[in-house]
PDB file of C-alpha atoms in Angstrom:
ATOM      1  CA  MET A   1     -25.570  -7.697  53.013  1.00 50.00           C
ATOM      2  CA  PRO A   2     -24.822  -4.505  51.066  1.00 55.00           C
ATOM      3  CA  GLU A   3     -27.716  -2.484  49.717  1.00 58.00           C
ATOM      4  CA  THR A   4     -27.810  -2.407  45.924  1.00 67.00           C
ATOM      5  CA  THR A   5     -29.352   0.127  43.579  1.00 72.00           C
ATOM      6  CA  ALA A   6     -32.978  -0.764  42.869  1.00 80.00           C
ATOM      7  CA  GLU A   7     -34.185  -1.446  39.348  1.00 91.00           C
ATOM      8  CA  THR A   8     -37.509  -2.712  38.046  1.00 95.00           C
ATOM      9  CA  ARG A   9     -37.905  -5.513  35.499  1.00 96.00           C
ATOM     10  CA  LYS A  10     -40.844  -7.531  34.185  1.00 97.00           C
ATOM     11  CA  LEU A  11     -40.322 -11.112  35.311  1.00 97.00           C
ATOM     12  CA  LYS A  12     -42.192 -14.347  35.724  1.00 98.00           C
ATOM     13  CA  TYR A  13     -42.216 -15.921  39.184  1.00 98.00           C
ATOM     14  CA  GLY A  14     -39.440 -18.392  38.338  1.00 97.00           C
ATOM     15  CA  GLU A  15     -37.373 -15.622  36.768  1.00 98.00           C
ATOM     16  CA  ALA A  16     -37.736 -13.544  39.931  1.00 98.00           C
ATOM     17  CA  VAL A  17     -36.393 -16.457  41.986  1.00 98.00           C
ATOM     18  CA  ASN A  18     -33.470 -16.766  39.570  1.00 98.00           C
ATOM     19  CA  ALA A  19     -32.748 -13.035  39.844  1.00 98.00           C
ATOM     20  CA  ALA A  20     -32.737 -13.223  43.643  1.00 98.00           C
ATOM     21  CA  LEU A  21     -30.362 -16.187  43.619  1.00 98.00           C
ATOM     22  CA  ALA A  22     -28.027 -14.397  41.214  1.00 98.00           C
ATOM     23  CA  ARG A  23     -28.051 -11.301  43.408  1.00 97.00           C
ATOM     24  CA  LEU A  24     -27.245 -13.307  46.519  1.00 98.00           C
ATOM     25  CA  LEU A  25     -24.429 -15.248  44.868  1.00 98.00           C
ATOM     26  CA  GLU A  26     -23.017 -11.953  43.621  1.00 97.00           C
ATOM     27  CA  GLU A  27     -23.278 -10.001  46.875  1.00 96.00           C
ATOM     28  CA  VAL A  28     -22.784 -12.625  49.583  1.00 97.00           C
ATOM     29  CA  PRO A  29     -19.535 -14.554  49.088  1.00 97.00           C
ATOM     30  CA  GLU A  30     -20.526 -17.092  51.771  1.00 97.00           C
ATOM     31  CA  THR A  31     -23.516 -18.195  49.680  1.00 98.00           C
ATOM     32  CA  LEU A  32     -23.577 -21.641  48.064  1.00 98.00           C
ATOM     33  CA  LEU A  33     -26.361 -23.024  45.893  1.00 98.00           C
ATOM     34  CA  TYR A  34     -26.828 -26.753  45.441  1.00 98.00           C
ATOM     35  CA  GLY A  35     -29.259 -29.632  45.165  1.00 98.00           C
ATOM     36  CA  GLU A  36     -30.445 -32.252  42.705  1.00 97.00           C
ATOM     37  CA  ASP A  37     -30.132 -30.993  39.105  1.00 96.00           C
ATOM     38  CA  VAL A  38     -29.847 -27.323  40.059  1.00 97.00           C
ATOM     39  CA  ALA A  39     -26.488 -26.623  38.379  1.00 97.00           C
ATOM     40  CA  LYS A  40     -25.794 -28.035  34.916  1.00 95.00           C
ATOM     41  CA  PRO A  41     -29.449 -28.876  34.085  1.00 95.00           C
ATOM     42  CA  GLY A  42     -30.592 -25.544  35.567  1.00 96.00           C
ATOM     43  CA  GLY A  43     -33.255 -27.081  37.783  1.00 95.00           C
ATOM     44  CA  VAL A  44     -36.093 -29.435  36.928  1.00 92.00           C
ATOM     45  CA  PHE A  45     -38.285 -26.351  36.359  1.00 93.00           C
ATOM     46  CA  GLY A  46     -35.504 -24.221  34.867  1.00 95.00           C
ATOM     47  CA  VAL A  47     -35.475 -21.821  37.802  1.00 97.00           C
ATOM     48  CA  THR A  48     -31.706 -22.026  38.419  1.00 98.00           C
ATOM     49  CA  ARG A  49     -30.727 -21.947  34.756  1.00 97.00           C
ATOM     50  CA  GLY A  50     -27.493 -20.087  33.990  1.00 97.00           C
ATOM     51  CA  LEU A  51     -26.276 -19.748  37.573  1.00 98.00           C
ATOM     52  CA  ARG A  52     -23.637 -22.484  37.325  1.00 98.00           C
ATOM     53  CA  ARG A  53     -22.224 -20.844  34.211  1.00 97.00           C
ATOM     54  CA  LYS A  54     -21.993 -17.475  35.946  1.00 97.00           C
ATOM     55  CA  PHE A  55     -20.851 -18.484  39.436  1.00 98.00           C
ATOM     56  CA  GLY A  56     -18.920 -21.666  38.814  1.00 97.00           C
ATOM     57  CA  GLU A  57     -18.336 -24.213  41.552  1.00 97.00           C
ATOM     58  CA  ARG A  58     -20.401 -22.334  44.133  1.00 98.00           C
ATOM     59  CA  VAL A  59     -23.403 -23.786  42.253  1.00 98.00           C
ATOM     60  CA  PHE A  60     -23.298 -27.574  42.031  1.00 98.00           C
ATOM     61  CA  ASP A  61     -25.370 -30.709  41.647  1.00 98.00           C
ATOM     62  CA  THR A  62     -25.737 -33.373  44.332  1.00 97.00           C
ATOM     63  CA  PRO A  63     -26.623 -37.066  44.442  1.00 96.00           C
ATOM     64  CA  ILE A  64     -30.256 -37.982  45.052  1.00 96.00           C
ATOM     65  CA  SER A  65     -30.003 -37.839  48.839  1.00 97.00           C
ATOM     66  CA  GLU A  66     -32.041 -35.259  50.699  1.00 97.00           C
ATOM     67  CA  ALA A  67     -30.436 -36.260  53.996  1.00 97.00           C
ATOM     68  CA  ALA A  68     -26.999 -35.554  52.544  1.00 97.00           C
ATOM     69  CA  ILE A  69     -28.128 -32.254  51.049  1.00 98.00           C
ATOM     70  CA  LEU A  70     -29.600 -30.933  54.295  1.00 97.00           C
ATOM     71  CA  GLY A  71     -26.968 -32.498  56.555  1.00 97.00           C
ATOM     72  CA  SER A  72     -24.138 -30.938  54.570  1.00 98.00           C
ATOM     73  CA  ALA A  73     -25.981 -27.604  54.584  1.00 98.00           C
ATOM     74  CA  VAL A  74     -26.112 -27.620  58.384  1.00 97.00           C
ATOM     75  CA  GLY A  75     -22.407 -28.423  58.574  1.00 97.00           C
ATOM     76  CA  ALA A  76     -21.489 -25.758  56.034  1.00 97.00           C
ATOM     77  CA  ALA A  77     -23.584 -23.152  57.858  1.00 97.00           C
ATOM     78  CA  LEU A  78     -21.931 -23.965  61.174  1.00 96.00           C
ATOM     79  CA  MET A  79     -18.586 -23.341  59.489  1.00 96.00           C
ATOM     80  CA  GLY A  80     -19.579 -19.909  58.195  1.00 96.00           C
ATOM     81  CA  ALA A  81     -21.265 -20.559  54.852  1.00 97.00           C
ATOM     82  CA  ARG A  82     -24.801 -19.506  53.933  1.00 98.00           C
ATOM     83  CA  PRO A  83     -26.025 -22.408  51.814  1.00 98.00           C
ATOM     84  CA  ILE A  84     -29.187 -22.274  49.743  1.00 98.00           C
ATOM     85  CA  VAL A  85     -30.276 -25.833  49.035  1.00 98.00           C
ATOM     86  CA  GLU A  86     -33.136 -27.096  46.931  1.00 98.00           C
ATOM     87  CA  ILE A  87     -35.392 -29.998  47.848  1.00 97.00           C
ATOM     88  CA  MET A  88     -37.173 -30.679  44.573  1.00 94.00           C
ATOM     89  CA  TRP A  89     -40.539 -31.533  46.152  1.00 95.00           C
ATOM     90  CA  ALA A  90     -41.487 -30.767  49.746  1.00 96.00           C
ATOM     91  CA  ASP A  91     -42.642 -34.376  50.051  1.00 95.00           C
ATOM     92  CA  PHE A  92     -38.995 -35.450  49.718  1.00 95.00           C
ATOM     93  CA  SER A  93     -37.924 -33.438  52.745  1.00 96.00           C
ATOM     94  CA  LEU A  94     -39.584 -36.061  54.933  1.00 96.00           C
ATOM     95  CA  VAL A  95     -36.593 -38.360  54.500  1.00 95.00           C
ATOM     96  CA  ALA A  96     -34.389 -35.642  56.048  1.00 95.00           C
ATOM     97  CA  LEU A  97     -36.453 -34.535  59.022  1.00 95.00           C
ATOM     98  CA  ASP A  98     -33.614 -35.327  61.418  1.00 96.00           C
ATOM     99  CA  GLN A  99     -31.387 -32.775  59.705  1.00 96.00           C
ATOM    100  CA  LEU A 100     -34.112 -30.132  59.763  1.00 96.00           C
ATOM    101  CA  VAL A 101     -35.789 -30.769  63.109  1.00 96.00           C
ATOM    102  CA  ASN A 102     -32.996 -32.106  65.310  1.00 96.00           C
ATOM    103  CA  GLN A 103     -30.012 -30.293  63.823  1.00 97.00           C
ATOM    104  CA  ALA A 104     -30.817 -27.072  61.959  1.00 97.00           C
ATOM    105  CA  ALA A 105     -33.649 -25.986  64.254  1.00 97.00           C
ATOM    106  CA  ASN A 106     -31.631 -26.765  67.393  1.00 97.00           C
ATOM    107  CA  ALA A 107     -28.275 -25.225  66.465  1.00 96.00           C
ATOM    108  CA  ARG A 108     -28.884 -21.731  67.819  1.00 95.00           C
ATOM    109  CA  TYR A 109     -30.414 -23.008  71.063  1.00 95.00           C
ATOM    110  CA  VAL A 110     -27.858 -25.664  71.981  1.00 95.00           C
ATOM    111  CA  SER A 111     -24.950 -23.308  71.211  1.00 95.00           C
ATOM    112  CA  ARG A 112     -26.450 -20.435  73.265  1.00 94.00           C
ATOM    113  CA  GLY A 113     -26.604 -18.397  70.072  1.00 93.00           C
ATOM    114  CA  ALA A 114     -22.931 -18.837  69.260  1.00 95.00           C
ATOM    115  CA  ALA A 115     -23.432 -21.179  66.281  1.00 95.00           C
ATOM    116  CA  PRO A 116     -26.679 -20.639  64.382  1.00 95.00           C
ATOM    117  CA  ALA A 117     -27.392 -22.550  61.171  1.00 97.00           C
ATOM    118  CA  PRO A 118     -28.293 -19.932  58.552  1.00 97.00           C
ATOM    119  CA  ILE A 119     -29.459 -22.281  55.831  1.00 98.00           C
ATOM    120  CA  VAL A 120     -32.181 -21.603  53.286  1.00 98.00           C
ATOM    121  CA  VAL A 121     -34.193 -24.559  52.025  1.00 98.00           C
ATOM    122  CA  ARG A 122     -35.932 -23.853  48.737  1.00 98.00           C
ATOM    123  CA  THR A 123     -38.703 -26.285  47.937  1.00 97.00           C
ATOM    124  CA  GLN A 124     -42.076 -26.331  46.242  1.00 96.00           C
ATOM    125  CA  GLN A 125     -45.295 -28.059  47.120  1.00 95.00           C
ATOM    126  CA  GLY A 126     -48.952 -28.279  46.269  1.00 90.00           C
ATOM    127  CA  ASN A 127     -50.885 -29.732  43.403  1.00 85.00           C
ATOM    128  CA  ALA A 128     -50.183 -29.242  39.712  1.00 78.00           C
ATOM    129  CA  PRO A 129     -51.558 -31.122  36.675  1.00 75.00           C
ATOM    130  CA  GLY A 130     -50.413 -34.724  36.755  1.00 74.00           C
ATOM    131  CA  ALA A 131     -48.941 -34.593  40.250  1.00 79.00           C
ATOM    132  CA  CYS A 132     -49.518 -37.707  42.315  1.00 81.00           C
ATOM    133  CA  ALA A 133     -50.012 -38.331  46.019  1.00 85.00           C
ATOM    134  CA  GLN A 134     -46.239 -38.255  46.682  1.00 86.00           C
ATOM    135  CA  HIS A 135     -45.677 -34.994  44.782  1.00 90.00           C
ATOM    136  CA  SER A 136     -48.558 -32.828  45.962  1.00 91.00           C
ATOM    137  CA  GLN A 137     -48.641 -32.649  49.752  1.00 93.00           C
ATOM    138  CA  SER A 138     -48.843 -29.294  51.549  1.00 96.00           C
ATOM    139  CA  LEU A 139     -46.627 -29.689  54.604  1.00 96.00           C
ATOM    140  CA  GLU A 140     -46.231 -26.192  56.032  1.00 98.00           C
ATOM    141  CA  ALA A 141     -48.024 -27.020  59.297  1.00 98.00           C
ATOM    142  CA  LEU A 142     -45.549 -29.821  59.998  1.00 97.00           C
ATOM    143  CA  PHE A 143     -42.565 -27.463  59.781  1.00 97.00           C
ATOM    144  CA  LEU A 144     -44.342 -24.659  61.635  1.00 98.00           C
ATOM    145  CA  HIS A 145     -44.714 -26.917  64.656  1.00 97.00           C
ATOM    146  CA  VAL A 146     -40.923 -26.928  65.079  1.00 98.00           C
ATOM    147  CA  PRO A 147     -39.426 -24.019  67.073  1.00 97.00           C
ATOM    148  CA  GLY A 148     -36.392 -22.573  65.326  1.00 96.00           C
ATOM    149  CA  LEU A 149     -37.586 -22.998  61.735  1.00 98.00           C
ATOM    150  CA  ARG A 150     -38.771 -19.960  59.790  1.00 98.00           C
ATOM    151  CA  LEU A 151     -41.139 -20.419  56.860  1.00 98.00           C
ATOM    152  CA  ALA A 152     -42.469 -18.319  53.997  1.00 98.00           C
ATOM    153  CA  MET A 153     -44.850 -19.133  51.133  1.00 98.00           C
ATOM    154  CA  PRO A 154     -44.543 -16.355  48.519  1.00 98.00           C
ATOM    155  CA  ARG A 155     -47.213 -16.213  45.801  1.00 98.00           C
ATOM    156  CA  THR A 156     -46.159 -13.248  43.668  1.00 98.00           C
ATOM    157  CA  ALA A 157     -42.944 -12.714  41.727  1.00 98.00           C
ATOM    158  CA  GLN A 158     -42.049  -9.747  43.936  1.00 98.00           C
ATOM    159  CA  ASP A 159     -42.495 -11.741  47.124  1.00 98.00           C
ATOM    160  CA  ALA A 160     -40.604 -14.698  45.655  1.00 98.00           C
ATOM    161  CA  HIS A 161     -37.626 -12.393  45.100  1.00 98.00           C
ATOM    162  CA  ASP A 162     -37.875 -10.523  48.403  1.00 98.00           C
ATOM    163  CA  VAL A 163     -38.365 -13.632  50.548  1.00 98.00           C
ATOM    164  CA  LEU A 164     -35.173 -15.253  49.292  1.00 98.00           C
ATOM    165  CA  VAL A 165     -33.136 -12.110  49.911  1.00 98.00           C
ATOM    166  CA  ALA A 166     -34.557 -11.799  53.432  1.00 98.00           C
ATOM    167  CA  ALA A 167     -34.025 -15.506  54.121  1.00 98.00           C
ATOM    168  CA  VAL A 168     -30.324 -15.503  53.260  1.00 98.00           C
ATOM    169  CA  HIS A 169     -29.873 -12.395  55.396  1.00 95.00           C
ATOM    170  CA  ALA A 170     -31.370 -14.221  58.424  1.00 96.00           C
ATOM    171  CA  ASP A 171     -29.391 -16.275  60.925  1.00 95.00           C
ATOM    172  CA  ASP A 172     -32.127 -18.881  61.395  1.00 95.00           C
ATOM    173  CA  PRO A 173     -32.868 -21.806  59.083  1.00 98.00           C
ATOM    174  CA  VAL A 174     -35.576 -20.675  56.670  1.00 98.00           C
ATOM    175  CA  ILE A 175     -37.823 -22.877  54.541  1.00 98.00           C
ATOM    176  CA  VAL A 176     -39.066 -21.091  51.423  1.00 98.00           C
ATOM    177  CA  VAL A 177     -42.040 -22.911  49.923  1.00 98.00           C
ATOM    178  CA  GLU A 178     -42.722 -22.076  46.289  1.00 97.00           C
ATOM    179  CA  ASN A 179     -45.343 -23.605  43.993  1.00 94.00           C
ATOM    180  CA  ARG A 180     -44.635 -25.001  40.561  1.00 91.00           C
ATOM    181  CA  SER A 181     -47.998 -23.776  39.260  1.00 91.00           C
ATOM    182  CA  LEU A 182     -46.654 -20.221  39.698  1.00 95.00           C
ATOM    183  CA  TYR A 183     -43.261 -20.534  37.990  1.00 94.00           C
ATOM    184  CA  PHE A 184     -44.426 -19.879  34.432  1.00 91.00           C
ATOM    185  CA  GLY A 185     -47.309 -17.457  34.951  1.00 90.00           C
ATOM    186  CA  ASP A 186     -47.630 -13.943  33.585  1.00 94.00           C
ATOM    187  CA  LYS A 187     -44.809 -11.460  33.972  1.00 96.00           C
ATOM    188  CA  ALA A 188     -45.097  -8.747  36.592  1.00 97.00           C
ATOM    189  CA  GLU A 189     -43.080  -5.718  37.592  1.00 97.00           C
ATOM    190  CA  VAL A 190     -40.434  -6.789  40.115  1.00 97.00           C
ATOM    191  CA  GLU A 191     -38.218  -4.357  41.978  1.00 97.00           C
ATOM    192  CA  LEU A 192     -34.737  -5.768  42.272  1.00 96.00           C
ATOM    193  CA  GLY A 193     -32.009  -4.545  44.578  1.00 90.00           C
ATOM    194  CA  GLY A 194     -32.486  -2.273  47.564  1.00 89.00           C
ATOM    195  CA  ALA A 195     -32.181  -3.186  51.216  1.00 93.00           C
ATOM    196  CA  PRO A 196     -33.368  -6.639  52.399  1.00 95.00           C
ATOM    197  CA  ARG A 197     -36.793  -6.570  54.062  1.00 95.00           C
ATOM    198  CA  PRO A 198     -37.264  -7.847  57.624  1.00 96.00           C
ATOM    199  CA  MET A 199     -39.017 -11.210  57.762  1.00 98.00           C
ATOM    200  CA  GLY A 200     -42.699 -11.413  58.638  1.00 98.00           C
ATOM    201  CA  TRP A 201     -44.664  -9.283  56.185  1.00 98.00           C
ATOM    202  CA  SER A 202     -48.177  -9.778  54.876  1.00 98.00           C
ATOM    203  CA  HIS A 203     -50.333  -7.997  52.279  1.00 98.00           C
ATOM    204  CA  LEU A 204     -53.846  -6.598  52.537  1.00 98.00           C
ATOM    205  CA  ARG A 205     -54.799  -7.539  48.989  1.00 98.00           C
ATOM    206  CA  ARG A 206     -58.395  -6.346  49.155  1.00 98.00           C
ATOM    207  CA  PRO A 207     -60.186  -4.216  51.744  1.00 98.00           C
ATOM    208  CA  GLY A 208     -63.668  -5.243  52.837  1.00 97.00           C
ATOM    209  CA  ARG A 209     -66.204  -4.844  55.607  1.00 97.00           C
ATOM    210  CA  ASP A 210     -68.118  -8.144  55.777  1.00 97.00           C
ATOM    211  CA  VAL A 211     -65.595 -10.916  56.433  1.00 98.00           C
ATOM    212  CA  THR A 212     -61.825 -11.353  56.753  1.00 98.00           C
ATOM    213  CA  VAL A 213     -60.287 -13.983  54.476  1.00 98.00           C
ATOM    214  CA  VAL A 214     -56.763 -15.055  55.479  1.00 98.00           C
ATOM    215  CA  SER A 215     -54.786 -17.147  53.015  1.00 98.00           C
ATOM    216  CA  TRP A 216     -51.259 -17.941  51.826  1.00 98.00           C
ATOM    217  CA  GLY A 217     -49.416 -19.646  49.007  1.00 97.00           C
ATOM    218  CA  ALA A 218     -50.823 -20.288  45.550  1.00 96.00           C
ATOM    219  CA  VAL A 219     -54.378 -20.767  46.813  1.00 97.00           C
ATOM    220  CA  ALA A 220     -54.430 -17.143  47.998  1.00 98.00           C
ATOM    221  CA  GLY A 221     -55.020 -16.286  44.352  1.00 97.00           C
ATOM    222  CA  GLN A 222     -58.168 -18.415  44.430  1.00 97.00           C
ATOM    223  CA  ALA A 223     -59.280 -16.686  47.636  1.00 98.00           C
ATOM    224  CA  LEU A 224     -58.813 -13.291  46.008  1.00 98.00           C
ATOM    225  CA  ALA A 225     -60.756 -14.389  42.927  1.00 98.00           C
ATOM    226  CA  ALA A 226     -63.550 -15.618  45.201  1.00 98.00           C
ATOM    227  CA  ALA A 227     -63.665 -12.257  46.966  1.00 98.00           C
ATOM    228  CA  GLU A 228     -63.874 -10.390  43.656  1.00 97.00           C
ATOM    229  CA  SER A 229     -66.773 -12.576  42.506  1.00 97.00           C
ATOM    230  CA  LEU A 230     -68.607 -11.985  45.787  1.00 97.00           C
ATOM    231  CA  ALA A 231     -68.343  -8.221  45.371  1.00 95.00           C
ATOM    232  CA  ALA A 232     -70.775  -8.445  42.459  1.00 93.00           C
ATOM    233  CA  ARG A 233     -73.261  -9.987  44.903  1.00 93.00           C
ATOM    234  CA  GLY A 234     -72.777  -7.255  47.485  1.00 95.00           C
ATOM    235  CA  VAL A 235     -70.440  -9.182  49.800  1.00 96.00           C
ATOM    236  CA  GLU A 236     -67.239  -7.254  50.551  1.00 97.00           C
ATOM    237  CA  ALA A 237     -64.551  -9.679  51.706  1.00 98.00           C
ATOM    238  CA  GLU A 238     -61.254  -8.379  53.052  1.00 98.00           C
ATOM    239  CA  VAL A 239     -58.372 -10.557  51.824  1.00 98.00           C
ATOM    240  CA  LEU A 240     -55.173 -10.722  53.866  1.00 98.00           C
ATOM    241  CA  GLU A 241     -52.355 -12.701  52.256  1.00 98.00           C
ATOM    242  CA  LEU A 242     -49.661 -13.988  54.601  1.00 98.00           C
ATOM    243  CA  THR A 243     -46.304 -14.167  52.849  1.00 98.00           C
ATOM    244  CA  TRP A 244     -44.593 -15.391  56.035  1.00 98.00           C
ATOM    245  CA  LEU A 245     -46.102 -17.919  58.421  1.00 98.00           C
ATOM    246  CA  ASN A 246     -43.162 -17.732  60.839  1.00 98.00           C
ATOM    247  CA  PRO A 247     -42.706 -14.930  61.738  1.00 98.00           C
ATOM    248  CA  LEU A 248     -46.484 -14.507  61.581  1.00 98.00           C
ATOM    249  CA  ASP A 249     -48.045 -11.062  61.130  1.00 98.00           C
ATOM    250  CA  LEU A 250     -50.645 -11.743  63.809  1.00 98.00           C
ATOM    251  CA  ASP A 251     -51.280  -8.042  64.366  1.00 98.00           C
ATOM    252  CA  ALA A 252     -52.568  -7.702  60.804  1.00 98.00           C
ATOM    253  CA  VAL A 253     -54.846 -10.722  61.243  1.00 98.00           C
ATOM    254  CA  LEU A 254     -56.325  -9.467  64.505  1.00 98.00           C
ATOM    255  CA  ALA A 255     -56.775  -5.921  63.206  1.00 98.00           C
ATOM    256  CA  SER A 256     -58.690  -7.164  60.181  1.00 98.00           C
ATOM    257  CA  VAL A 257     -60.910  -9.530  62.164  1.00 98.00           C
ATOM    258  CA  ALA A 258     -61.658  -6.757  64.668  1.00 98.00           C
ATOM    259  CA  ARG A 259     -62.974  -4.673  61.742  1.00 97.00           C
ATOM    260  CA  THR A 260     -65.109  -7.332  60.038  1.00 97.00           C
ATOM    261  CA  ARG A 261     -65.962  -9.542  63.048  1.00 97.00           C
ATOM    262  CA  ARG A 262     -65.894 -12.633  60.817  1.00 97.00           C
ATOM    263  CA  LEU A 263     -63.051 -14.919  59.701  1.00 98.00           C
ATOM    264  CA  ALA A 264     -62.481 -17.513  57.011  1.00 98.00           C
ATOM    265  CA  VAL A 265     -59.042 -19.123  56.618  1.00 98.00           C
ATOM    266  CA  VAL A 266     -58.169 -20.676  53.254  1.00 98.00           C
ATOM    267  CA  HIS A 267     -55.245 -23.018  52.579  1.00 98.00           C
ATOM    268  CA  GLU A 268     -54.463 -25.790  50.107  1.00 96.00           C
ATOM    269  CA  ALA A 269     -53.398 -28.215  52.827  1.00 97.00           C
ATOM    270  CA  ASN A 270     -55.960 -30.621  54.231  1.00 95.00           C
ATOM    271  CA  VAL A 271     -58.066 -29.105  56.979  1.00 96.00           C
ATOM    272  CA  THR A 272     -57.191 -31.432  59.866  1.00 97.00           C
ATOM    273  CA  GLY A 273     -54.054 -30.197  61.582  1.00 96.00           C
ATOM    274  CA  GLY A 274     -53.555 -27.447  59.020  1.00 97.00           C
ATOM    275  CA  PHE A 275     -52.054 -24.089  59.973  1.00 98.00           C
ATOM    276  CA  GLY A 276     -55.510 -22.593  59.594  1.00 98.00           C
ATOM    277  CA  ALA A 277     -56.336 -24.131  62.959  1.00 97.00           C
ATOM    278  CA  GLU A 278     -53.505 -22.106  64.507  1.00 98.00           C
ATOM    279  CA  ILE A 279     -54.825 -18.873  62.976  1.00 98.00           C
ATOM    280  CA  VAL A 280     -58.309 -19.635  64.279  1.00 97.00           C
ATOM    281  CA  ALA A 281     -56.942 -20.434  67.744  1.00 97.00           C
ATOM    282  CA  ARG A 282     -54.938 -17.194  67.910  1.00 97.00           C
ATOM    283  CA  VAL A 283     -58.011 -15.156  66.988  1.00 97.00           C
ATOM    284  CA  ALA A 284     -60.117 -17.002  69.564  1.00 96.00           C
ATOM    285  CA  GLU A 285     -57.479 -16.418  72.254  1.00 97.00           C
ATOM    286  CA  ALA A 286     -57.464 -12.694  71.456  1.00 97.00           C
ATOM    287  CA  GLY A 287     -61.060 -12.527  72.642  1.00 95.00           C
ATOM    288  CA  ILE A 288     -62.398 -10.571  69.661  1.00 95.00           C
ATOM    289  CA  GLY A 289     -66.182 -10.646  69.652  1.00 93.00           C
ATOM    290  CA  LEU A 290     -67.344 -12.309  66.446  1.00 95.00           C
ATOM    291  CA  ASP A 291     -70.669 -12.261  64.643  1.00 95.00           C
ATOM    292  CA  ALA A 292     -70.302 -15.702  63.048  1.00 95.00           C
ATOM    293  CA  ALA A 293     -68.474 -18.972  63.559  1.00 94.00           C
ATOM    294  CA  LEU A 294     -64.838 -19.178  62.487  1.00 95.00           C
ATOM    295  CA  VAL A 295     -64.413 -21.054  59.192  1.00 96.00           C
ATOM    296  CA  ARG A 296     -61.548 -23.198  57.869  1.00 97.00           C
ATOM    297  CA  ILE A 297     -61.442 -23.958  54.142  1.00 98.00           C
ATOM    298  CA  GLY A 298     -58.971 -26.479  52.750  1.00 97.00           C
ATOM    299  CA  ALA A 299     -58.636 -29.856  51.139  1.00 95.00           C
ATOM    300  CA  PRO A 300     -60.536 -32.782  52.679  1.00 95.00           C
ATOM    301  CA  ASP A 301     -58.564 -35.455  54.497  1.00 94.00           C
ATOM    302  CA  VAL A 302     -57.701 -37.479  51.397  1.00 93.00           C
ATOM    303  CA  ARG A 303     -54.610 -38.057  49.289  1.00 92.00           C
ATOM    304  CA  ILE A 304     -54.472 -35.798  46.232  1.00 90.00           C
ATOM    305  CA  PRO A 305     -55.435 -37.797  43.108  1.00 89.00           C
ATOM    306  CA  ALA A 306     -53.118 -37.866  40.096  1.00 87.00           C
ATOM    307  CA  ALA A 307     -55.929 -37.217  37.616  1.00 88.00           C
ATOM    308  CA  PRO A 308     -56.300 -33.429  37.135  1.00 85.00           C
ATOM    309  CA  GLY A 309     -60.113 -33.630  37.132  1.00 87.00           C
ATOM    310  CA  LEU A 310     -60.216 -35.523  40.400  1.00 89.00           C
ATOM    311  CA  ALA A 311     -57.626 -33.242  41.980  1.00 88.00           C
ATOM    312  CA  ALA A 312     -59.665 -30.179  41.047  1.00 86.00           C
ATOM    313  CA  ALA A 313     -62.657 -31.719  42.788  1.00 90.00           C
ATOM    314  CA  VAL A 314     -60.919 -31.950  46.169  1.00 91.00           C
ATOM    315  CA  LEU A 315     -58.830 -28.768  46.205  1.00 92.00           C
ATOM    316  CA  PRO A 316     -60.225 -25.377  47.267  1.00 94.00           C
ATOM    317  CA  THR A 317     -61.001 -23.283  44.195  1.00 95.00           C
ATOM    318  CA  ALA A 318     -62.670 -19.906  43.750  1.00 96.00           C
ATOM    319  CA  GLY A 319     -66.235 -21.195  43.405  1.00 96.00           C
ATOM    320  CA  PRO A 320     -66.437 -23.335  46.545  1.00 95.00           C
ATOM    321  CA  ILE A 321     -64.400 -20.785  48.509  1.00 97.00           C
ATOM    322  CA  ALA A 322     -66.857 -18.044  47.522  1.00 97.00           C
ATOM    323  CA  ALA A 323     -69.806 -20.201  48.613  1.00 96.00           C
ATOM    324  CA  ARG A 324     -68.335 -20.775  52.084  1.00 96.00           C
ATOM    325  CA  ILE A 325     -67.389 -17.112  52.490  1.00 96.00           C
ATOM    326  CA  ALA A 326     -70.891 -16.034  51.492  1.00 96.00           C
ATOM    327  CA  GLU A 327     -72.388 -18.299  54.156  1.00 93.00           C
ATOM    328  CA  THR A 328     -70.103 -16.803  56.789  1.00 92.00           C
ATOM    329  CA  ALA A 329     -70.842 -13.230  55.714  1.00 91.00           C
ATOM    330  CA  ALA A 330     -74.578 -13.877  55.882  1.00 88.00           C
ATOM    331  CA  ALA A 331     -74.513 -15.496  59.327  1.00 81.00           C
TER     332      ALA A 331
END
C-alpha cells in the first residue's frame, strides 16, 4: 500500500471509518466493499454513506445472507481481491461460522502460505439503547479461540481509522469489531494518511501505581472514567487499552502488572469464558508476584435485556467498575 501525505481532520468515529474505507478504495485497487445495505443506503448507521457514489460497482449491496457474504469474500480473496465485508451485527456472524472458522482461518495453513485469505470483516457488537438479546452479544472470545483469525476492537476515531488501514494491508483474515454507541460521539482530531501501522498496538491511557486496569472496546471508556473518579480518593489506577486482541500486546500488559502488582480486567462480554480469563492466565503464567487476587469485571452470565434500564443494571459501568478496582487496590 503506498504511503500517503498525512492530514488531520476533526471526525466522529463513524466518519473516521468512512474516511479509512475511502482511502483504501482509492489506494488499493484490489479492494471491494460490500454487505447488506452498505452501498445505496450508505449503511444502516450511515457509516458507508457516499462510497458507492464515488467508487461505483466496487461498493455494492448483497442479499440478506451472511454465509454468502463471507463465503464470497473468501473466494474473492483467494483470487487476488482484498474484500472488506460488513456483517451488520456480530450476532449474525454465527450463521456463517463455517466460512470464518473452516475456510478463512484455514486458507494460509492448508495452502502452505501460498493462498492466504486477506479479508476484512467489519462488524459491530455490544449493547446500545433498545438492543435486544440477539443484537447485543459480545463475541470476541469466540473468534479469538480460532487460530488464523486476527481481531481488533478500536474505541477511538483514530484507532477506528488506523485499524482498518492496517487490516486491509494484512494477509490474514481480520475481524474489526466496532460499537454502534461510538459512531455518533464527539468529534476528535484524526490523522489521515501516512504509512499503515503494524497490527498489535495498545495504549497506556493513564499511568498509575496502585493497580493495572486492562480493557478494550467501548467499555474501556467506562474503565478510564472509573480510574479518574478513583484518583480523587487517592487510588491511582493505570489503564491499558488494548486496541488489538490478536495480535495481543502481552508485553505491555506484563510490564504494567509488574509495576503495580495488581490486575483488574474489564470487558463488556459476560465473565464466563470471556477473553479476560486469557489475560489473567497469561499474567499468572508469567509468574509475576502479585499483592492481590486477579479480578475479572464483565457482564453476568445473562442475556442482555432490551429495556435500557435493565441493560444498564447488568453491564459494567464506571461506578461498579470503580468499586471493584478500589477493593483490589486496597487488598
